[in-house]
Amino acid sequence: MSGQWEYQFATLVVSTGWDEEINSMLADWGAQGWEPVNHTALADRNGDPSYFTFLFRRSLA
């Protein structure tokens, strides 16, 4: 079953100190065998990030 992947999206609503929130989320998912594949960010009117959505994958092998 090499080369087969399971994919999942996860969204994080962030506040101040968002970089720490993201690092924590990535560490939590990584500890469960997931790796980030891609991400997107949405910003508020001031240009500050408010939502991040990540696409994670993990091997089914």
PDB file of N, CA, C and O in Angstrom:
ATOM      1  N   MET A   1       0.822  -1.200   0.000  1.00  0.00           N
ATOM      2  CA  MET A   1       0.000   0.000   0.000  1.00  0.00           C
ATOM      3  C   MET A   1       0.858   1.253   0.000  1.00  0.00           C
ATOM      4  O   MET A   1       0.460   2.285   0.492  1.00  0.00           O
ATOM      5  N   SER A   2       2.037   1.142  -0.517  1.00  0.00           N
ATOM      6  CA  SER A   2       2.888   2.327  -0.521  1.00  0.00           C
ATOM      7  C   SER A   2       2.317   3.389  -1.446  1.00  0.00           C
ATOM      8  O   SER A   2       1.708   3.078  -2.468  1.00  0.00           O
ATOM      9  N   GLY A   3       2.496   4.619  -1.072  1.00  0.00           N
ATOM     10  CA  GLY A   3       2.022   5.718  -1.890  1.00  0.00           C
ATOM     11  C   GLY A   3       0.563   6.085  -1.678  1.00  0.00           C
ATOM     12  O   GLY A   3       0.051   6.948  -2.369  1.00  0.00           O
ATOM     13  N   GLN A   4      -0.108   5.420  -0.748  1.00  0.00           N
ATOM     14  CA  GLN A   4      -1.497   5.768  -0.478  1.00  0.00           C
ATOM     15  C   GLN A   4      -1.553   6.650   0.767  1.00  0.00           C
ATOM     16  O   GLN A   4      -0.898   6.364   1.769  1.00  0.00           O
ATOM     17  N   TRP A   5      -2.348   7.703   0.659  1.00  0.00           N
ATOM     18  CA  TRP A   5      -2.404   8.702   1.720  1.00  0.00           C
ATOM     19  C   TRP A   5      -3.837   8.962   2.166  1.00  0.00           C
ATOM     20  O   TRP A   5      -4.761   8.859   1.372  1.00  0.00           O
ATOM     21  N   GLU A   6      -3.971   9.320   3.394  1.00  0.00           N
ATOM     22  CA  GLU A   6      -5.230   9.828   3.940  1.00  0.00           C
ATOM     23  C   GLU A   6      -5.048  11.326   4.116  1.00  0.00           C
ATOM     24  O   GLU A   6      -4.007  11.771   4.606  1.00  0.00           O
ATOM     25  N   TYR A   7      -6.038  12.119   3.711  1.00  0.00           N
ATOM     26  CA  TYR A   7      -5.955  13.576   3.802  1.00  0.00           C
ATOM     27  C   TYR A   7      -7.040  14.108   4.729  1.00  0.00           C
ATOM     28  O   TYR A   7      -8.132  13.556   4.792  1.00  0.00           O
ATOM     29  N   GLN A   8      -6.723  15.193   5.399  1.00  0.00           N
ATOM     30  CA  GLN A   8      -7.709  15.831   6.267  1.00  0.00           C
ATOM     31  C   GLN A   8      -7.407  17.321   6.379  1.00  0.00           C
ATOM     32  O   GLN A   8      -6.250  17.726   6.484  1.00  0.00           O
ATOM     33  N   PHE A   9      -8.470  18.126   6.374  1.00  0.00           N
ATOM     34  CA  PHE A   9      -8.345  19.563   6.586  1.00  0.00           C
ATOM     35  C   PHE A   9      -8.543  19.888   8.063  1.00  0.00           C
ATOM     36  O   PHE A   9      -9.318  19.226   8.752  1.00  0.00           O
ATOM     37  N   ALA A  10      -7.857  20.913   8.517  1.00  0.00           N
ATOM     38  CA  ALA A  10      -8.043  21.417   9.881  1.00  0.00           C
ATOM     39  C   ALA A  10      -7.961  22.936   9.837  1.00  0.00           C
ATOM     40  O   ALA A  10      -7.068  23.502   9.204  1.00  0.00           O
ATOM     41  N   THR A  11      -8.906  23.587  10.493  1.00  0.00           N
ATOM     42  CA  THR A  11      -8.948  25.050  10.525  1.00  0.00           C
ATOM     43  C   THR A  11      -8.690  25.529  11.941  1.00  0.00           C
ATOM     44  O   THR A  11      -9.198  24.961  12.902  1.00  0.00           O
ATOM     45  N   LEU A  12      -7.910  26.570  12.042  1.00  0.00           N
ATOM     46  CA  LEU A  12      -7.569  27.161  13.330  1.00  0.00           C
ATOM     47  C   LEU A  12      -7.981  28.624  13.312  1.00  0.00           C
ATOM     48  O   LEU A  12      -7.586  29.381  12.428  1.00  0.00           O
ATOM     49  N   VAL A  13      -8.816  29.018  14.251  1.00  0.00           N
ATOM     50  CA  VAL A  13      -9.187  30.422  14.442  1.00  0.00           C
ATOM     51  C   VAL A  13      -8.170  30.991  15.424  1.00  0.00           C
ATOM     52  O   VAL A  13      -8.010  30.461  16.522  1.00  0.00           O
ATOM     53  N   VAL A  14      -7.479  32.031  15.016  1.00  0.00           N
ATOM     54  CA  VAL A  14      -6.362  32.524  15.819  1.00  0.00           C
ATOM     55  C   VAL A  14      -6.651  33.888  16.429  1.00  0.00           C
ATOM     56  O   VAL A  14      -7.523  34.620  15.985  1.00  0.00           O
ATOM     57  N   SER A  15      -5.883  34.203  17.446  1.00  0.00           N
ATOM     58  CA  SER A  15      -5.959  35.500  18.116  1.00  0.00           C
ATOM     59  C   SER A  15      -4.543  36.048  18.187  1.00  0.00           C
ATOM     60  O   SER A  15      -3.693  35.677  17.382  1.00  0.00           O
ATOM     61  N   THR A  16      -4.276  36.893  19.136  1.00  0.00           N
ATOM     62  CA  THR A  16      -2.918  37.377  19.300  1.00  0.00           C
ATOM     63  C   THR A  16      -2.034  36.203  19.704  1.00  0.00           C
ATOM     64  O   THR A  16      -2.477  35.250  20.343  1.00  0.00           O
ATOM     65  N   GLY A  17      -0.793  36.242  19.318  1.00  0.00           N
ATOM     66  CA  GLY A  17       0.107  35.128  19.574  1.00  0.00           C
ATOM     67  C   GLY A  17      -0.177  33.943  18.669  1.00  0.00           C
ATOM     68  O   GLY A  17       0.057  32.800  19.017  1.00  0.00           O
ATOM     69  N   TRP A  18      -0.687  34.233  17.464  1.00  0.00           N
ATOM     70  CA  TRP A  18      -1.128  33.176  16.552  1.00  0.00           C
ATOM     71  C   TRP A  18      -0.002  32.258  16.121  1.00  0.00           C
ATOM     72  O   TRP A  18      -0.223  31.090  15.856  1.00  0.00           O
ATOM     73  N   ASP A  19       1.233  32.765  16.070  1.00  0.00           N
ATOM     74  CA  ASP A  19       2.336  31.899  15.661  1.00  0.00           C
ATOM     75  C   ASP A  19       2.533  30.750  16.649  1.00  0.00           C
ATOM     76  O   ASP A  19       2.807  29.621  16.262  1.00  0.00           O
ATOM     77  N   GLU A  20       2.349  31.013  17.928  1.00  0.00           N
ATOM     78  CA  GLU A  20       2.452  29.957  18.937  1.00  0.00           C
ATOM     79  C   GLU A  20       1.303  28.961  18.801  1.00  0.00           C
ATOM     80  O   GLU A  20       1.490  27.753  18.986  1.00  0.00           O
ATOM     81  N   GLU A  21       0.108  29.461  18.476  1.00  0.00           N
ATOM     82  CA  GLU A  21      -1.043  28.578  18.283  1.00  0.00           C
ATOM     83  C   GLU A  21      -0.813  27.635  17.106  1.00  0.00           C
ATOM     84  O   GLU A  21      -1.136  26.450  17.175  1.00  0.00           O
ATOM     85  N   ILE A  22      -0.255  28.165  16.034  1.00  0.00           N
ATOM     86  CA  ILE A  22       0.021  27.347  14.851  1.00  0.00           C
ATOM     87  C   ILE A  22       1.097  26.314  15.155  1.00  0.00           C
ATOM     88  O   ILE A  22       0.956  25.140  14.805  1.00  0.00           O
ATOM     89  N   ASN A  23       2.176  26.734  15.816  1.00  0.00           N
ATOM     90  CA  ASN A  23       3.235  25.786  16.159  1.00  0.00           C
ATOM     91  C   ASN A  23       2.696  24.654  17.027  1.00  0.00           C
ATOM     92  O   ASN A  23       3.075  23.491  16.853  1.00  0.00           O
ATOM     93  N   SER A  24       1.812  24.978  17.952  1.00  0.00           N
ATOM     94  CA  SER A  24       1.214  23.966  18.818  1.00  0.00           C
ATOM     95  C   SER A  24       0.341  23.006  18.008  1.00  0.00           C
ATOM     96  O   SER A  24       0.394  21.777  18.192  1.00  0.00           O
ATOM     97  N   MET A  25      -0.460  23.561  17.097  1.00  0.00           N
ATOM     98  CA  MET A  25      -1.316  22.723  16.252  1.00  0.00           C
ATOM     99  C   MET A  25      -0.479  21.795  15.386  1.00  0.00           C
ATOM    100  O   MET A  25      -0.772  20.593  15.283  1.00  0.00           O
ATOM    101  N   LEU A  26       0.569  22.311  14.763  1.00  0.00           N
ATOM    102  CA  LEU A  26       1.427  21.492  13.915  1.00  0.00           C
ATOM    103  C   LEU A  26       2.110  20.394  14.721  1.00  0.00           C
ATOM    104  O   LEU A  26       2.233  19.254  14.265  1.00  0.00           O
ATOM    105  N   ALA A  27       2.537  20.709  15.937  1.00  0.00           N
ATOM    106  CA  ALA A  27       3.174  19.708  16.798  1.00  0.00           C
ATOM    107  C   ALA A  27       2.182  18.617  17.192  1.00  0.00           C
ATOM    108  O   ALA A  27       2.524  17.427  17.182  1.00  0.00           O
ATOM    109  N   ASP A  28       0.947  19.007  17.526  1.00  0.00           N
ATOM    110  CA  ASP A  28      -0.074  18.035  17.908  1.00  0.00           C
ATOM    111  C   ASP A  28      -0.391  17.080  16.757  1.00  0.00           C
ATOM    112  O   ASP A  28      -0.477  15.866  16.943  1.00  0.00           O
ATOM    113  N   TRP A  29      -0.585  17.634  15.577  1.00  0.00           N
ATOM    114  CA  TRP A  29      -0.895  16.798  14.417  1.00  0.00           C
ATOM    115  C   TRP A  29       0.306  15.933  14.044  1.00  0.00           C
ATOM    116  O   TRP A  29       0.157  14.769  13.692  1.00  0.00           O
ATOM    117  N   GLY A  30       1.501  16.509  14.107  1.00  0.00           N
ATOM    118  CA  GLY A  30       2.713  15.758  13.789  1.00  0.00           C
ATOM    119  C   GLY A  30       2.918  14.582  14.719  1.00  0.00           C
ATOM    120  O   GLY A  30       3.360  13.508  14.304  1.00  0.00           O
ATOM    121  N   ALA A  31       2.580  14.747  15.986  1.00  0.00           N
ATOM    122  CA  ALA A  31       2.715  13.668  16.963  1.00  0.00           C
ATOM    123  C   ALA A  31       1.792  12.489  16.634  1.00  0.00           C
ATOM    124  O   ALA A  31       2.050  11.362  17.063  1.00  0.00           O
ATOM    125  N   GLN A  32       0.747  12.746  15.858  1.00  0.00           N
ATOM    126  CA  GLN A  32      -0.191  11.695  15.467  1.00  0.00           C
ATOM    127  C   GLN A  32       0.118  11.132  14.073  1.00  0.00           C
ATOM    128  O   GLN A  32      -0.679  10.395  13.498  1.00  0.00           O
ATOM    129  N   GLY A  33       1.261  11.535  13.513  1.00  0.00           N
ATOM    130  CA  GLY A  33       1.684  11.002  12.217  1.00  0.00           C
ATOM    131  C   GLY A  33       1.246  11.793  11.007  1.00  0.00           C
ATOM    132  O   GLY A  33       1.462  11.368   9.875  1.00  0.00           O
ATOM    133  N   TRP A  34       0.638  12.960  11.221  1.00  0.00           N
ATOM    134  CA  TRP A  34       0.188  13.797  10.108  1.00  0.00           C
ATOM    135  C   TRP A  34       1.275  14.784   9.725  1.00  0.00           C
ATOM    136  O   TRP A  34       1.993  15.290  10.567  1.00  0.00           O
ATOM    137  N   GLU A  35       1.375  15.073   8.434  1.00  0.00           N
ATOM    138  CA  GLU A  35       2.301  16.098   7.962  1.00  0.00           C
ATOM    139  C   GLU A  35       1.534  17.139   7.161  1.00  0.00           C
ATOM    140  O   GLU A  35       0.625  16.806   6.406  1.00  0.00           O
ATOM    141  N   PRO A  36       1.896  18.420   7.331  1.00  0.00           N
ATOM    142  CA  PRO A  36       1.207  19.465   6.562  1.00  0.00           C
ATOM    143  C   PRO A  36       1.617  19.415   5.098  1.00  0.00           C
ATOM    144  O   PRO A  36       2.795  19.242   4.785  1.00  0.00           O
ATOM    145  N   VAL A  37       0.629  19.538   4.229  1.00  0.00           N
ATOM    146  CA  VAL A  37       0.865  19.517   2.790  1.00  0.00           C
ATOM    147  C   VAL A  37       0.745  20.925   2.214  1.00  0.00           C
ATOM    148  O   VAL A  37       1.539  21.340   1.381  1.00  0.00           O
ATOM    149  N   ASN A  38      -0.254  21.660   2.691  1.00  0.00           N
ATOM    150  CA  ASN A  38      -0.510  23.004   2.180  1.00  0.00           C
ATOM    151  C   ASN A  38      -1.315  23.762   3.229  1.00  0.00           C
ATOM    152  O   ASN A  38      -1.846  23.167   4.159  1.00  0.00           O
ATOM    153  N   HIS A  39      -1.368  25.080   3.069  1.00  0.00           N
ATOM    154  CA  HIS A  39      -2.175  25.878   3.996  1.00  0.00           C
ATOM    155  C   HIS A  39      -2.625  27.166   3.312  1.00  0.00           C
ATOM    156  O   HIS A  39      -2.092  27.560   2.277  1.00  0.00           O
ATOM    157  N   THR A  40      -3.620  27.781   3.916  1.00  0.00           N
ATOM    158  CA  THR A  40      -4.097  29.087   3.472  1.00  0.00           C
ATOM    159  C   THR A  40      -4.421  29.914   4.701  1.00  0.00           C
ATOM    160  O   THR A  40      -4.686  29.368   5.767  1.00  0.00           O
ATOM    161  N   ALA A  41      -4.355  31.223   4.554  1.00  0.00           N
ATOM    162  CA  ALA A  41      -4.654  32.129   5.670  1.00  0.00           C
ATOM    163  C   ALA A  41      -5.647  33.179   5.205  1.00  0.00           C
ATOM    164  O   ALA A  41      -5.576  33.648   4.070  1.00  0.00           O
ATOM    165  N   LEU A  42      -6.565  33.519   6.081  1.00  0.00           N
ATOM    166  CA  LEU A  42      -7.499  34.613   5.836  1.00  0.00           C
ATOM    167  C   LEU A  42      -7.200  35.712   6.840  1.00  0.00           C
ATOM    168  O   LEU A  42      -6.946  35.433   8.015  1.00  0.00           O
ATOM    169  N   ALA A  43      -7.244  36.940   6.388  1.00  0.00           N
ATOM    170  CA  ALA A  43      -6.910  38.068   7.251  1.00  0.00           C
ATOM    171  C   ALA A  43      -8.128  38.946   7.498  1.00  0.00           C
ATOM    172  O   ALA A  43      -9.082  38.949   6.719  1.00  0.00           O
ATOM    173  N   ASP A  44      -8.061  39.713   8.582  1.00  0.00           N
ATOM    174  CA  ASP A  44      -9.119  40.674   8.865  1.00  0.00           C
ATOM    175  C   ASP A  44      -8.851  41.966   8.091  1.00  0.00           C
ATOM    176  O   ASP A  44      -7.917  42.045   7.293  1.00  0.00           O
ATOM    177  N   ARG A  45      -9.642  42.972   8.328  1.00  0.00           N
ATOM    178  CA  ARG A  45      -9.510  44.236   7.579  1.00  0.00           C
ATOM    179  C   ARG A  45      -8.187  44.940   7.810  1.00  0.00           C
ATOM    180  O   ARG A  45      -7.746  45.744   6.999  1.00  0.00           O
ATOM    181  N   ASN A  46      -7.547  44.662   8.932  1.00  0.00           N
ATOM    182  CA  ASN A  46      -6.249  45.280   9.231  1.00  0.00           C
ATOM    183  C   ASN A  46      -5.087  44.482   8.668  1.00  0.00           C
ATOM    184  O   ASN A  46      -3.936  44.870   8.823  1.00  0.00           O
ATOM    185  N   GLY A  47      -5.377  43.360   8.049  1.00  0.00           N
ATOM    186  CA  GLY A  47      -4.323  42.525   7.493  1.00  0.00           C
ATOM    187  C   GLY A  47      -3.763  41.513   8.470  1.00  0.00           C
ATOM    188  O   GLY A  47      -2.793  40.825   8.169  1.00  0.00           O
ATOM    189  N   ASP A  48      -4.349  41.430   9.662  1.00  0.00           N
ATOM    190  CA  ASP A  48      -3.888  40.463  10.649  1.00  0.00           C
ATOM    191  C   ASP A  48      -4.532  39.111  10.383  1.00  0.00           C
ATOM    192  O   ASP A  48      -5.742  39.035  10.154  1.00  0.00           O
ATOM    193  N   PRO A  49      -3.764  38.027  10.420  1.00  0.00           N
ATOM    194  CA  PRO A  49      -4.343  36.704  10.196  1.00  0.00           C
ATOM    195  C   PRO A  49      -5.409  36.378  11.236  1.00  0.00           C
ATOM    196  O   PRO A  49      -5.251  36.693  12.412  1.00  0.00           O
ATOM    197  N   SER A  50      -6.491  35.768  10.794  1.00  0.00           N
ATOM    198  CA  SER A  50      -7.532  35.381  11.742  1.00  0.00           C
ATOM    199  C   SER A  50      -7.936  33.909  11.593  1.00  0.00           C
ATOM    200  O   SER A  50      -8.438  33.327  12.540  1.00  0.00           O
ATOM    201  N   TYR A  51      -7.735  33.320  10.429  1.00  0.00           N
ATOM    202  CA  TYR A  51      -8.028  31.913  10.206  1.00  0.00           C
ATOM    203  C   TYR A  51      -6.894  31.286   9.403  1.00  0.00           C
ATOM    204  O   TYR A  51      -6.395  31.895   8.457  1.00  0.00           O
ATOM    205  N   PHE A  52      -6.517  30.091   9.776  1.00  0.00           N
ATOM    206  CA  PHE A  52      -5.578  29.297   8.994  1.00  0.00           C
ATOM    207  C   PHE A  52      -6.225  27.946   8.741  1.00  0.00           C
ATOM    208  O   PHE A  52      -6.805  27.350   9.646  1.00  0.00           O
ATOM    209  N   THR A  53      -6.147  27.475   7.517  1.00  0.00           N
ATOM    210  CA  THR A  53      -6.616  26.134   7.188  1.00  0.00           C
ATOM    211  C   THR A  53      -5.434  25.357   6.624  1.00  0.00           C
ATOM    212  O   THR A  53      -4.729  25.822   5.745  1.00  0.00           O
ATOM    213  N   PHE A  54      -5.225  24.184   7.190  1.00  0.00           N
ATOM    214  CA  PHE A  54      -4.127  23.321   6.761  1.00  0.00           C
ATOM    215  C   PHE A  54      -4.699  22.056   6.153  1.00  0.00           C
ATOM    216  O   PHE A  54      -5.719  21.530   6.593  1.00  0.00           O
ATOM    217  N   LEU A  55      -4.001  21.554   5.138  1.00  0.00           N
ATOM    218  CA  LEU A  55      -4.264  20.234   4.583  1.00  0.00           C
ATOM    219  C   LEU A  55      -3.150  19.330   5.093  1.00  0.00           C
ATOM    220  O   LEU A  55      -1.964  19.603   4.875  1.00  0.00           O
ATOM    221  N   PHE A  56      -3.544  18.287   5.824  1.00  0.00           N
ATOM    222  CA  PHE A  56      -2.590  17.327   6.367  1.00  0.00           C
ATOM    223  C   PHE A  56      -2.737  16.001   5.641  1.00  0.00           C
ATOM    224  O   PHE A  56      -3.799  15.685   5.101  1.00  0.00           O
ATOM    225  N   ARG A  57      -1.672  15.224   5.661  1.00  0.00           N
ATOM    226  CA  ARG A  57      -1.743  13.867   5.126  1.00  0.00           C
ATOM    227  C   ARG A  57      -0.948  12.933   6.022  1.00  0.00           C
ATOM    228  O   ARG A  57      -0.026  13.351   6.737  1.00  0.00           O
ATOM    229  N   ARG A  58      -1.307  11.643   5.950  1.00  0.00           N
ATOM    230  CA  ARG A  58      -0.507  10.607   6.594  1.00  0.00           C
ATOM    231  C   ARG A  58      -0.595   9.349   5.767  1.00  0.00           C
ATOM    232  O   ARG A  58      -1.600   9.093   5.092  1.00  0.00           O
ATOM    233  N   SER A  59       0.458   8.596   5.819  1.00  0.00           N
ATOM    234  CA  SER A  59       0.566   7.382   5.014  1.00  0.00           C
ATOM    235  C   SER A  59      -0.342   6.296   5.551  1.00  0.00           C
ATOM    236  O   SER A  59      -0.489   6.126   6.760  1.00  0.00           O
ATOM    237  N   LEU A  60      -0.965   5.550   4.640  1.00  0.00           N
ATOM    238  CA  LEU A  60      -1.795   4.422   5.029  1.00  0.00           C
ATOM    239  C   LEU A  60      -0.992   3.126   5.069  1.00  0.00           C
ATOM    240  O   LEU A  60      -1.515   2.081   5.418  1.00  0.00           O
ATOM    241  N   ALA A  61       0.265   3.200   4.711  1.00  0.00           N
ATOM    242  CA  ALA A  61       1.120   1.994   4.683  1.00  0.00           C
ATOM    243  C   ALA A  61       1.448   1.506   6.070  1.00  0.00           C
ATOM    244  O   ALA A  61       1.419   2.190   7.030  1.00  0.00           O
TER     245      ALA A  61
END
